[in-house]
Amino acid sequence: HGNAVFTGTAADPALEVTAQDGTRETITAAHYLVATGSTPWAAPINGLDTVDYLTSTTAMELDEVPESLLVIGGGYVALEQAQLFARLGSKVTMLVRSRLASGEEPEASRALMSVFANEGIRVIRRSTVSSITQDTDGGIAAQADIAGGRETLRASKVLIATGRRPVTDGLNLAGVSVKTGDKGEVVVEDTLVSSNPRVWAAGDVTGHPEYVYVAASHGTLMVDNAFSDAGRAVDYSHLPRVTFTSPNLAVVGMTDKQARDAGIRCECRVVPLEYIPRAVVNRDTRGFISITTRRPFSGLTANCTLEPPVSTPISRSTAIEAERIRWYSRSVSVRAGATVIESPVWMPIGSRFSIEQMMMELSLRSRTTSISYSFQPRSDSSIRTSVVGLASRPERTIASNSSRL
């Protein structure tokens, strides 16, 4: 363990490492990789530095569950930890600047609002915290501007979940001509090389999507490019992302708005889980599946799912796009992957389709379609069911005329 800082020149960079005992060592190499990650970031709020606030890291270090918790933020960290502490017994209130999961489809926000309300989590949207102070009973008091005026919210603890920032302070990147962005991120090309051709960056420190599988992909890509001159580039057009609420929120690709903003003609369809056979069998129909496709059809633009669990359908849709598989009539072959679950959980008898793939194809290929098929879990038992009929309707909804056995 030690502290490293870049020394030398842009043409001849080196690392000076100071060990814990104070000894120093200079390390030289043909290439250098900056992978220092990111750290929780607190938005500037008056009085915040005077209270003992929690971050996503320190919240996991608590010895006891707080009686009440105020969560500031509406992203994936805020969502996951708000539900976690609510289920552990805390009375949770969330202050959200716009809406829950604001970067995803609006259906996801509405569905999560409903789930959280049923679990006793109060969500105040379009709110801004102006100040936080220590309360007389040892808790905190937050002044928030909300619709209709200002409100004082009190809680035992406050969790700040307003994002993360790359860790680059003290590395002396400028000394070796490595450019950084407004948030401290190492500015890299899509090959992950920085402004210095001998210095590379990977993971959260690049300011790219903050997922462990992105960092892992960065690492292998950087090695190929630096040592084999592979010229590989990162591609996030089919990036899977999961928020581990219950039900899970998982997305692959662009949202409907992102696609339209990019000038892509697209069509979006939304299927409530009450029409999905597996959800009915599991007796948990909270959520939906949203699919966005290009028009005329030339591939899947996005798949957004709020479902318990989402690992199987999201891995299928990721495989479809990541492997650039084309759809020919009714036949498609898909290699599952991209999650811990590498093999199908539910598969139709005598077919390589998964239930989710069949639902996707039906929703993409037909306006009103009904098809029957068999599926079975890993055991020998099987269940006969039918996929619901799908009929497109304006305003991003699906009308269903299903008959289920």
mmCIF file of N, CA and C in Angstrom, residues 347-353 374 376:
data_model
loop_
_atom_site.group_PDB
_atom_site.id
_atom_site.type_symbol
_atom_site.label_atom_id
_atom_site.label_comp_id
_atom_site.label_asym_id
_atom_site.label_seq_id
_atom_site.Cartn_x
_atom_site.Cartn_y
_atom_site.Cartn_z
ATOM 1 N N MET A 347 -37.400 -22.283 -20.308
ATOM 2 C CA MET A 347 -37.206 -22.435 -21.753
ATOM 3 C C MET A 347 -38.378 -23.204 -22.336
ATOM 4 N N PRO A 348 -38.909 -22.772 -23.477
ATOM 5 C CA PRO A 348 -39.971 -23.544 -24.132
ATOM 6 C C PRO A 348 -39.470 -24.919 -24.543
ATOM 7 N N ILE A 349 -40.335 -25.887 -24.445
ATOM 8 C CA ILE A 349 -39.971 -27.243 -24.827
ATOM 9 C C ILE A 349 -39.690 -27.300 -26.322
ATOM 10 N N GLY A 350 -38.548 -27.863 -26.695
ATOM 11 C CA GLY A 350 -38.218 -28.042 -28.095
ATOM 12 C C GLY A 350 -37.889 -26.750 -28.807
ATOM 13 N N SER A 351 -37.499 -25.708 -28.081
ATOM 14 C CA SER A 351 -37.203 -24.432 -28.718
ATOM 15 C C SER A 351 -36.048 -23.768 -28.000
ATOM 16 N N ARG A 352 -35.312 -22.890 -28.734
ATOM 17 C CA ARG A 352 -34.213 -22.159 -28.123
ATOM 18 C C ARG A 352 -34.665 -20.782 -27.670
ATOM 19 N N PHE A 353 -35.953 -20.488 -27.849
ATOM 20 C CA PHE A 353 -36.474 -19.224 -27.355
ATOM 21 C C PHE A 353 -36.620 -19.259 -25.835
ATOM 22 N N SER A 374 -45.300 -24.322 -24.740
ATOM 23 C CA SER A 374 -45.033 -24.935 -23.448
ATOM 24 C C SER A 374 -43.709 -24.420 -22.914
ATOM 25 N N GLN A 376 -40.903 -24.980 -19.345
ATOM 26 C CA GLN A 376 -40.646 -25.782 -18.161
ATOM 27 C C GLN A 376 -39.482 -25.193 -17.366
#
